[in-house]
PDB file of C-alpha atoms and ligand atoms in Angstrom:
ATOM      1  CA  MET A   1     115.971 111.637  97.454  1.00  0.00           C
ATOM      2  CA  PRO A   2     113.593 114.475  96.476  1.00  0.00           C
ATOM      3  CA  LYS A   3     110.808 115.097  98.982  1.00  0.00           C
ATOM      4  CA  PRO A   4     107.308 113.724  98.356  1.00  0.00           C
ATOM      5  CA  ILE A   5     104.874 116.408  97.176  1.00  0.00           C
ATOM      6  CA  LEU A   6     101.512 117.199  98.764  1.00  0.00           C
ATOM      7  CA  VAL A   7      99.226 119.828  97.248  1.00  0.00           C
ATOM      8  CA  ALA A   8      96.010 120.838  99.020  1.00  0.00           C
ATOM      9  CA  ASN A   9      93.438 122.084  96.519  1.00  0.00           C
ATOM     10  CA  TRP A  10      90.922 123.961  98.638  1.00  0.00           C
ATOM     11  CA  LYS A  11      88.787 124.891  95.601  1.00  0.00           C
ATOM     12  CA  ASN A  12      86.259 127.474  96.892  1.00  0.00           C
ATOM     13  CA  HIS A  13      86.472 126.489 100.575  1.00  0.00           C
ATOM     14  CA  PRO A  14      86.478 127.129 103.555  1.00  0.00           C
ATOM     15  CA  LYS A  15      83.234 129.091 103.789  1.00  0.00           C
ATOM     16  CA  SER A  16      84.691 132.100 105.650  1.00  0.00           C
ATOM     17  CA  LEU A  17      87.900 133.747 106.790  1.00  0.00           C
ATOM     18  CA  ASP A  18      87.221 132.598 110.355  1.00  0.00           C
ATOM     19  CA  GLU A  19      86.940 128.989 109.232  1.00  0.00           C
ATOM     20  CA  THR A  20      90.121 129.397 107.195  1.00  0.00           C
ATOM     21  CA  ARG A  21      92.027 130.671 110.232  1.00  0.00           C
ATOM     22  CA  SER A  22      90.728 127.832 112.333  1.00  0.00           C
ATOM     23  CA  LEU A  23      91.741 125.220 109.724  1.00  0.00           C
ATOM     24  CA  LEU A  24      95.209 126.769 109.479  1.00  0.00           C
ATOM     25  CA  ARG A  25      95.598 126.638 113.254  1.00  0.00           C
ATOM     26  CA  GLN A  26      94.710 122.949 113.206  1.00  0.00           C
ATOM     27  CA  LEU A  27      97.033 122.211 110.276  1.00  0.00           C
ATOM     28  CA  SER A  28      99.943 123.929 111.982  1.00  0.00           C
ATOM     29  CA  ARG A  29      99.763 121.388 114.814  1.00  0.00           C
ATOM     30  CA  ASN A  30     101.079 118.854 112.286  1.00  0.00           C
ATOM     31  CA  SER A  31     103.720 121.198 110.891  1.00  0.00           C
ATOM     32  CA  LYS A  32     106.481 118.705 111.702  1.00  0.00           C
ATOM     33  CA  PHE A  33     104.986 116.314 109.133  1.00  0.00           C
ATOM     34  CA  TYR A  34     104.467 118.949 106.462  1.00  0.00           C
ATOM     35  CA  LYS A  35     108.047 120.163 106.826  1.00  0.00           C
ATOM     36  CA  LYS A  36     109.218 116.747 105.642  1.00  0.00           C
ATOM     37  CA  LEU A  37     107.310 117.223 102.379  1.00  0.00           C
ATOM     38  CA  SER A  38     107.096 119.756  99.600  1.00  0.00           C
ATOM     39  CA  PHE A  39     103.753 120.976 100.893  1.00  0.00           C
ATOM     40  CA  PHE A  40     101.515 123.508  99.133  1.00  0.00           C
ATOM     41  CA  ILE A  41      98.093 124.971  99.818  1.00  0.00           C
ATOM     42  CA  ALA A  42      96.048 126.437  96.958  1.00  0.00           C
ATOM     43  CA  PRO A  43      93.374 128.562  98.675  1.00  0.00           C
ATOM     44  CA  PRO A  44      90.831 130.969  97.151  1.00  0.00           C
ATOM     45  CA  TYR A  45      92.584 134.320  96.470  1.00  0.00           C
ATOM     46  CA  PRO A  46      90.957 136.306  99.314  1.00  0.00           C
ATOM     47  CA  TYR A  47      92.543 133.944 101.857  1.00  0.00           C
ATOM     48  CA  PHE A  48      96.063 134.402 100.485  1.00  0.00           C
ATOM     49  CA  GLU A  49      97.354 136.624 103.217  1.00  0.00           C
ATOM     50  CA  SER A  50      96.056 134.465 106.052  1.00  0.00           C
ATOM     51  CA  VAL A  51      97.422 131.315 104.480  1.00  0.00           C
ATOM     52  CA  ALA A  52     100.786 132.869 103.601  1.00  0.00           C
ATOM     53  CA  GLY A  53     101.146 134.199 107.151  1.00  0.00           C
ATOM     54  CA  ARG A  54     100.667 130.798 108.755  1.00  0.00           C
ATOM     55  CA  LEU A  55     102.184 128.622 106.090  1.00  0.00           C
ATOM     56  CA  GLY A  56     105.524 130.418 106.011  1.00  0.00           C
ATOM     57  CA  LYS A  57     106.875 127.958 108.542  1.00  0.00           C
ATOM     58  CA  PHE A  58     105.810 124.681 107.001  1.00  0.00           C
ATOM     59  CA  GLY A  59     104.598 125.048 103.430  1.00  0.00           C
ATOM     60  CA  HIS A  60     104.164 127.193 100.345  1.00  0.00           C
ATOM     61  CA  LEU A  61     101.404 129.121  98.703  1.00  0.00           C
ATOM     62  CA  ALA A  62      99.890 127.777  95.468  1.00  0.00           C
ATOM     63  CA  VAL A  63      97.079 128.860  93.141  1.00  0.00           C
ATOM     64  CA  GLN A  64      94.244 126.970  91.469  1.00  0.00           C
ATOM     65  CA  ASN A  65      94.670 128.730  88.132  1.00  0.00           C
ATOM     66  CA  ILE A  66      96.968 131.215  86.461  1.00  0.00           C
ATOM     67  CA  SER A  67      96.545 133.794  83.731  1.00  0.00           C
ATOM     68  CA  SER A  68      98.580 133.394  80.572  1.00  0.00           C
ATOM     69  CA  LEU A  69      98.599 137.165  80.059  1.00  0.00           C
ATOM     70  CA  PRO A  70     101.560 139.442  80.722  1.00  0.00           C
ATOM     71  CA  PRO A  71     101.244 142.414  83.103  1.00  0.00           C
ATOM     72  CA  GLY A  72      98.829 144.919  81.576  1.00  0.00           C
ATOM     73  CA  THR A  73      95.275 146.190  81.480  1.00  0.00           C
ATOM     74  CA  TYR A  74      93.309 142.958  81.793  1.00  0.00           C
ATOM     75  CA  THR A  75      90.227 143.387  83.937  1.00  0.00           C
ATOM     76  CA  GLY A  76      89.573 140.366  86.124  1.00  0.00           C
ATOM     77  CA  GLN A  77      92.896 138.635  85.465  1.00  0.00           C
ATOM     78  CA  VAL A  78      95.524 137.936  88.101  1.00  0.00           C
ATOM     79  CA  THR A  79      98.795 137.753  86.222  1.00  0.00           C
ATOM     80  CA  PRO A  80     101.699 135.515  87.217  1.00  0.00           C
ATOM     81  CA  ASP A  81     103.907 138.419  88.329  1.00  0.00           C
ATOM     82  CA  ILE A  82     101.304 139.499  90.909  1.00  0.00           C
ATOM     83  CA  LEU A  83     101.035 135.929  92.194  1.00  0.00           C
ATOM     84  CA  LYS A  84     104.787 135.637  92.387  1.00  0.00           C
ATOM     85  CA  SER A  85     104.958 138.837  94.472  1.00  0.00           C
ATOM     86  CA  PHE A  86     102.676 137.145  97.041  1.00  0.00           C
ATOM     87  CA  GLY A  87     105.088 134.243  97.288  1.00  0.00           C
ATOM     88  CA  VAL A  88     103.158 131.799  95.086  1.00  0.00           C
ATOM     89  CA  ARG A  89     105.413 128.905  94.190  1.00  0.00           C
ATOM     90  CA  LEU A  90     103.116 126.527  92.300  1.00  0.00           C
ATOM     91  CA  ALA A  91     100.092 126.822  90.015  1.00  0.00           C
ATOM     92  CA  ILE A  92      97.518 124.097  89.387  1.00  0.00           C
ATOM     93  CA  ILE A  93      96.877 124.347  85.651  1.00  0.00           C
ATOM     94  CA  GLY A  94      94.214 122.591  83.568  1.00  0.00           C
ATOM     95  CA  HIS A  95      92.176 121.180  86.432  1.00  0.00           C
ATOM     96  CA  SER A  96      89.189 119.264  85.041  1.00  0.00           C
ATOM     97  CA  GLU A  97      86.805 121.599  86.861  1.00  0.00           C
ATOM     98  CA  ARG A  98      88.203 124.401  84.694  1.00  0.00           C
ATOM     99  CA  ARG A  99      88.389 122.324  81.521  1.00  0.00           C
ATOM    100  CA  LYS A 100      84.684 121.575  82.044  1.00  0.00           C
ATOM    101  CA  PHE A 101      83.993 125.293  81.584  1.00  0.00           C
ATOM    102  CA  GLY A 102      85.898 125.615  78.347  1.00  0.00           C
ATOM    103  CA  GLU A 103      89.589 125.675  79.248  1.00  0.00           C
ATOM    104  CA  THR A 104      91.317 123.788  76.448  1.00  0.00           C
ATOM    105  CA  SER A 105      94.693 122.091  76.354  1.00  0.00           C
ATOM    106  CA  GLU A 106      95.844 124.962  74.121  1.00  0.00           C
ATOM    107  CA  HIS A 107      95.000 127.408  76.931  1.00  0.00           C
ATOM    108  CA  VAL A 108      96.758 125.105  79.362  1.00  0.00           C
ATOM    109  CA  ALA A 109      99.937 125.079  77.251  1.00  0.00           C
ATOM    110  CA  LYS A 110      99.998 128.897  77.248  1.00  0.00           C
ATOM    111  CA  LYS A 111      99.485 129.016  81.003  1.00  0.00           C
ATOM    112  CA  VAL A 112     102.284 126.512  81.578  1.00  0.00           C
ATOM    113  CA  LYS A 113     104.672 128.767  79.678  1.00  0.00           C
ATOM    114  CA  ALA A 114     103.474 131.860  81.562  1.00  0.00           C
ATOM    115  CA  ALA A 115     104.012 130.107  84.904  1.00  0.00           C
ATOM    116  CA  LEU A 116     107.503 128.997  83.950  1.00  0.00           C
ATOM    117  CA  HIS A 117     108.340 132.485  82.731  1.00  0.00           C
ATOM    118  CA  ALA A 118     107.360 133.907  86.130  1.00  0.00           C
ATOM    119  CA  GLY A 119     109.297 131.242  88.024  1.00  0.00           C
ATOM    120  CA  ILE A 120     106.177 129.404  89.238  1.00  0.00           C
ATOM    121  CA  ILE A 121     106.040 125.585  89.126  1.00  0.00           C
ATOM    122  CA  PRO A 122     103.301 124.428  86.733  1.00  0.00           C
ATOM    123  CA  LEU A 123     101.302 121.477  88.082  1.00  0.00           C
ATOM    124  CA  VAL A 124      99.597 120.268  84.918  1.00  0.00           C
ATOM    125  CA  CYS A 125      96.433 118.220  85.450  1.00  0.00           C
ATOM    126  CA  VAL A 126      95.429 115.520  82.990  1.00  0.00           C
ATOM    127  CA  GLY A 127      92.980 112.662  83.247  1.00  0.00           C
ATOM    128  CA  GLU A 128      90.360 110.789  81.312  1.00  0.00           C
ATOM    129  CA  VAL A 129      86.664 111.481  81.809  1.00  0.00           C
ATOM    130  CA  SER A 130      85.845 107.782  81.855  1.00  0.00           C
ATOM    131  CA  ARG A 131      87.704 104.475  81.561  1.00  0.00           C
ATOM    132  CA  ASP A 132      86.802 101.897  78.983  1.00  0.00           C
ATOM    133  CA  GLN A 133      87.594  98.226  78.581  1.00  0.00           C
ATOM    134  CA  ASP A 134      89.431  98.718  75.270  1.00  0.00           C
ATOM    135  CA  GLY A 135      91.867 101.181  76.774  1.00  0.00           C
ATOM    136  CA  GLU A 136      90.705 104.087  74.592  1.00  0.00           C
ATOM    137  CA  HIS A 137      91.118 106.366  77.575  1.00  0.00           C
ATOM    138  CA  PHE A 138      94.868 106.049  77.091  1.00  0.00           C
ATOM    139  CA  GLU A 139      94.562 107.763  73.722  1.00  0.00           C
ATOM    140  CA  PHE A 140      92.636 110.575  75.357  1.00  0.00           C
ATOM    141  CA  LEU A 141      95.300 110.847  78.044  1.00  0.00           C
ATOM    142  CA  ARG A 142      98.117 110.936  75.482  1.00  0.00           C
ATOM    143  CA  ASP A 143      96.459 113.667  73.394  1.00  0.00           C
ATOM    144  CA  GLU A 144      95.607 115.772  76.436  1.00  0.00           C
ATOM    145  CA  LEU A 145      99.126 115.531  77.806  1.00  0.00           C
ATOM    146  CA  LYS A 146     100.814 116.268  74.479  1.00  0.00           C
ATOM    147  CA  LEU A 147      98.608 119.276  73.742  1.00  0.00           C
ATOM    148  CA  SER A 148      98.912 120.635  77.275  1.00  0.00           C
ATOM    149  CA  LEU A 149     102.703 120.552  77.047  1.00  0.00           C
ATOM    150  CA  THR A 150     102.989 121.837  73.479  1.00  0.00           C
ATOM    151  CA  GLY A 151     105.915 124.139  72.925  1.00  0.00           C
ATOM    152  CA  LEU A 152     107.887 122.970  75.931  1.00  0.00           C
ATOM    153  CA  ASN A 153     111.234 121.724  74.854  1.00  0.00           C
ATOM    154  CA  ARG A 154     113.834 123.415  76.957  1.00  0.00           C
ATOM    155  CA  LYS A 155     115.296 120.895  79.345  1.00  0.00           C
ATOM    156  CA  ASN A 156     115.382 123.626  81.936  1.00  0.00           C
ATOM    157  CA  ASP A 157     111.588 124.109  81.697  1.00  0.00           C
ATOM    158  CA  ILE A 158     110.790 120.429  81.878  1.00  0.00           C
ATOM    159  CA  SER A 159     112.951 120.069  84.961  1.00  0.00           C
ATOM    160  CA  LYS A 160     110.419 122.325  86.762  1.00  0.00           C
ATOM    161  CA  LEU A 161     107.304 120.624  85.487  1.00  0.00           C
ATOM    162  CA  VAL A 162     105.007 118.506  87.680  1.00  0.00           C
ATOM    163  CA  VAL A 163     102.168 116.396  86.250  1.00  0.00           C
ATOM    164  CA  ALA A 164      99.029 115.474  88.196  1.00  0.00           C
ATOM    165  CA  TYR A 165      97.084 112.478  86.964  1.00  0.00           C
ATOM    166  CA  GLU A 166      93.485 113.152  87.985  1.00  0.00           C
ATOM    167  CA  PRO A 167      90.961 110.834  86.339  1.00  0.00           C
ATOM    168  CA  VAL A 168      87.812 112.938  86.196  1.00  0.00           C
ATOM    169  CA  TRP A 169      85.566 110.005  87.157  1.00  0.00           C
ATOM    170  CA  ALA A 170      87.449 109.612  90.453  1.00  0.00           C
ATOM    171  CA  ILE A 171      87.265 113.233  91.651  1.00  0.00           C
ATOM    172  CA  GLY A 172      85.123 114.270  94.600  1.00  0.00           C
ATOM    173  CA  LYS A 173      84.063 110.784  95.616  1.00  0.00           C
ATOM    174  CA  SER A 174      85.291 108.602  98.457  1.00  0.00           C
ATOM    175  CA  ALA A 175      88.280 106.275  98.869  1.00  0.00           C
ATOM    176  CA  ARG A 176      86.030 103.376  97.906  1.00  0.00           C
ATOM    177  CA  ASP A 177      85.338 104.877  94.461  1.00  0.00           C
ATOM    178  CA  ALA A 178      88.877 106.032  93.718  1.00  0.00           C
ATOM    179  CA  ILE A 179      91.247 104.338  91.316  1.00  0.00           C
ATOM    180  CA  THR A 180      92.910 101.054  92.314  1.00  0.00           C
ATOM    181  CA  ALA A 181      96.665 100.908  92.783  1.00  0.00           C
ATOM    182  CA  ALA A 182      96.915  98.518  89.792  1.00  0.00           C
ATOM    183  CA  ASP A 183      95.082 100.888  87.424  1.00  0.00           C
ATOM    184  CA  LEU A 184      96.999 103.851  88.793  1.00  0.00           C
ATOM    185  CA  SER A 185     100.341 102.238  88.150  1.00  0.00           C
ATOM    186  CA  GLN A 186      99.282 101.447  84.533  1.00  0.00           C
ATOM    187  CA  SER A 187      98.356 105.086  83.960  1.00  0.00           C
ATOM    188  CA  VAL A 188     101.601 106.322  85.514  1.00  0.00           C
ATOM    189  CA  ILE A 189     103.649 104.027  83.258  1.00  0.00           C
ATOM    190  CA  PHE A 190     101.681 105.324  80.298  1.00  0.00           C
ATOM    191  CA  ILE A 191     102.173 108.995  81.232  1.00  0.00           C
ATOM    192  CA  ARG A 192     105.889 108.385  81.734  1.00  0.00           C
ATOM    193  CA  LYS A 193     106.031 106.807  78.271  1.00  0.00           C
ATOM    194  CA  VAL A 194     104.333 109.798  76.643  1.00  0.00           C
ATOM    195  CA  LEU A 195     106.736 112.135  78.453  1.00  0.00           C
ATOM    196  CA  THR A 196     109.641 109.994  77.266  1.00  0.00           C
ATOM    197  CA  ASP A 197     108.419 110.163  73.646  1.00  0.00           C
ATOM    198  CA  MET A 198     108.197 113.928  73.967  1.00  0.00           C
ATOM    199  CA  PHE A 199     111.327 114.819  75.887  1.00  0.00           C
ATOM    200  CA  GLY A 200     113.601 111.777  75.925  1.00  0.00           C
ATOM    201  CA  ARG A 201     114.059 109.269  78.715  1.00  0.00           C
ATOM    202  CA  LYS A 202     116.655 111.109  80.778  1.00  0.00           C
ATOM    203  CA  THR A 203     114.574 114.261  81.016  1.00  0.00           C
ATOM    204  CA  ALA A 204     111.217 112.531  81.379  1.00  0.00           C
ATOM    205  CA  GLU A 205     112.202 110.223  84.206  1.00  0.00           C
ATOM    206  CA  HIS A 206     112.665 113.188  86.547  1.00  0.00           C
ATOM    207  CA  VAL A 207     109.204 114.702  86.032  1.00  0.00           C
ATOM    208  CA  PRO A 208     107.238 114.089  89.255  1.00  0.00           C
ATOM    209  CA  ILE A 209     103.802 112.538  88.708  1.00  0.00           C
ATOM    210  CA  LEU A 210     101.162 113.102  91.395  1.00  0.00           C
ATOM    211  CA  TYR A 211      97.795 111.428  91.758  1.00  0.00           C
ATOM    212  CA  GLY A 212      94.555 113.233  92.578  1.00  0.00           C
ATOM    213  CA  GLY A 213      90.982 112.027  92.871  1.00  0.00           C
ATOM    214  CA  SER A 214      89.387 110.987  96.172  1.00  0.00           C
ATOM    215  CA  VAL A 215      92.626 110.566  98.067  1.00  0.00           C
ATOM    216  CA  GLU A 216      91.733 109.955 101.709  1.00  0.00           C
ATOM    217  CA  PRO A 217      93.573 108.427 104.687  1.00  0.00           C
ATOM    218  CA  ALA A 218      91.862 105.108 103.865  1.00  0.00           C
ATOM    219  CA  ASN A 219      93.492 104.716 100.443  1.00  0.00           C
ATOM    220  CA  ALA A 220      96.620 106.892 100.601  1.00  0.00           C
ATOM    221  CA  GLU A 221      98.962 104.098 101.589  1.00  0.00           C
ATOM    222  CA  ALA A 222      97.700 101.670  98.940  1.00  0.00           C
ATOM    223  CA  LEU A 223      97.928 104.306  96.212  1.00  0.00           C
ATOM    224  CA  LEU A 224     101.576 104.862  97.073  1.00  0.00           C
ATOM    225  CA  SER A 225     102.637 101.254  96.950  1.00  0.00           C
ATOM    226  CA  GLU A 226     104.711 100.730  93.830  1.00  0.00           C
ATOM    227  CA  THR A 227     102.568 102.969  91.660  1.00  0.00           C
ATOM    228  CA  GLY A 228     105.408 105.309  90.764  1.00  0.00           C
ATOM    229  CA  ILE A 229     103.761 108.503  92.007  1.00  0.00           C
ATOM    230  CA  ARG A 230     105.664 111.190  93.919  1.00  0.00           C
ATOM    231  CA  GLY A 231     102.710 112.561  95.860  1.00  0.00           C
ATOM    232  CA  PHE A 232      99.108 113.688  95.925  1.00  0.00           C
ATOM    233  CA  LEU A 233      96.821 116.504  94.848  1.00  0.00           C
ATOM    234  CA  VAL A 234      94.090 116.427  97.483  1.00  0.00           C
ATOM    235  CA  GLY A 235      90.691 118.116  97.352  1.00  0.00           C
ATOM    236  CA  HIS A 236      88.011 117.454  99.972  1.00  0.00           C
ATOM    237  CA  ALA A 237      90.269 115.610 102.429  1.00  0.00           C
ATOM    238  CA  SER A 238      92.577 118.657 102.565  1.00  0.00           C
ATOM    239  CA  LEU A 239      89.855 120.604 104.390  1.00  0.00           C
ATOM    240  CA  HIS A 240      90.089 118.307 107.408  1.00  0.00           C
ATOM    241  CA  ALA A 241      93.277 118.713 109.407  1.00  0.00           C
ATOM    242  CA  LYS A 242      93.163 115.151 110.708  1.00  0.00           C
ATOM    243  CA  SER A 243      92.711 113.617 107.256  1.00  0.00           C
ATOM    244  CA  LEU A 244      95.409 115.740 105.641  1.00  0.00           C
ATOM    245  CA  GLY A 245      97.771 114.952 108.519  1.00  0.00           C
ATOM    246  CA  ALA A 246      97.207 111.228 107.993  1.00  0.00           C
ATOM    247  CA  ILE A 247      97.802 111.538 104.234  1.00  0.00           C
ATOM    248  CA  ALA A 248     101.007 113.483 104.945  1.00  0.00           C
ATOM    249  CA  GLN A 249     102.180 110.692 107.248  1.00  0.00           C
ATOM    250  CA  SER A 250     101.580 108.082 104.522  1.00  0.00           C
ATOM    251  CA  LEU A 251     103.790 110.112 102.209  1.00  0.00           C
ATOM    252  CA  ILE A 252     106.542 110.383 104.796  1.00  0.00           C
ATOM    253  CA  LEU A 253     106.510 106.628 105.403  1.00  0.00           C
ATOM    254  CA  LYS A 254     106.523 105.844 101.673  1.00  0.00           C
TER     255      LYS A 254
HETATM  256  P1  LIG B   1      89.113 115.295  95.593  1.00  0.00           P
HETATM  257  O1  LIG B   1      89.590 116.443  94.592  1.00  0.00           O
HETATM  258  O2  LIG B   1      90.293 114.910  96.420  1.00  0.00           O
HETATM  259  O3  LIG B   1      88.001 115.927  96.378  1.00  0.00           O
HETATM  260  O4  LIG B   1      88.641 114.165  94.735  1.00  0.00           O
HETATM  261  C1  LIG B   1      90.832 116.391  93.961  1.00  0.00           C
HETATM  262  C2  LIG B   1      90.947 117.521  92.981  1.00  0.00           C
HETATM  263  O5  LIG B   1      89.930 117.874  92.360  1.00  0.00           O
HETATM  264  O6  LIG B   1      92.042 118.102  92.808  1.00  0.00           O
END
């Protein structure tokens, strides 16, 4: 059985290096849980070294974005080869907070290829902005997924792909406002179907699908019950060692 996957998306937190060190110290007290998972932390770049130093024993370094450019003279870009040299294993690509500022699915598709080329796992985020009664959000989801994965056809590439379903309306709220297990399982079935149409059943069935959007200890267990997800992409709750530890335990018991 492949391990459940837990990705901590720290966004632009903690507020300082001192706070980062303190959070890492607290997280390492639960290292025995994290070792049972494929566990990743995506910190802001300046905290890389601190995180990599601590995490070596129980998790892996991830990034919140990746450049699609090759090594070269690109002011302000951090290219995949540099990230790889720091030990980055996974890249969150196409997060809605980046799409909001103009990142398109076409950009996402290029970044996915760049990540794969560098040997970094692409965690491709998709999710509707709002849900509607007529199910039109499924069309949105299908188009976003297809465009974001355009040009991927090598079985070898798809075997490294991870998809995160993150409905935009459910991000940054509380467990109470997150998606229900019933709606989540519908979306996961739908995503799996789109992947199957694109890559064939045998290949598609192995692509891990994660859920993200207000995952907290209060809803983690319910979201895992027969919804077909392999793990979580966690934002605000990943900044609290106790909350992340509890979410990790739910994944282990799954
Ligand atoms: P949240 O964020 O857990 O704070 O909703 C998830 C994400 O944006 O990846």
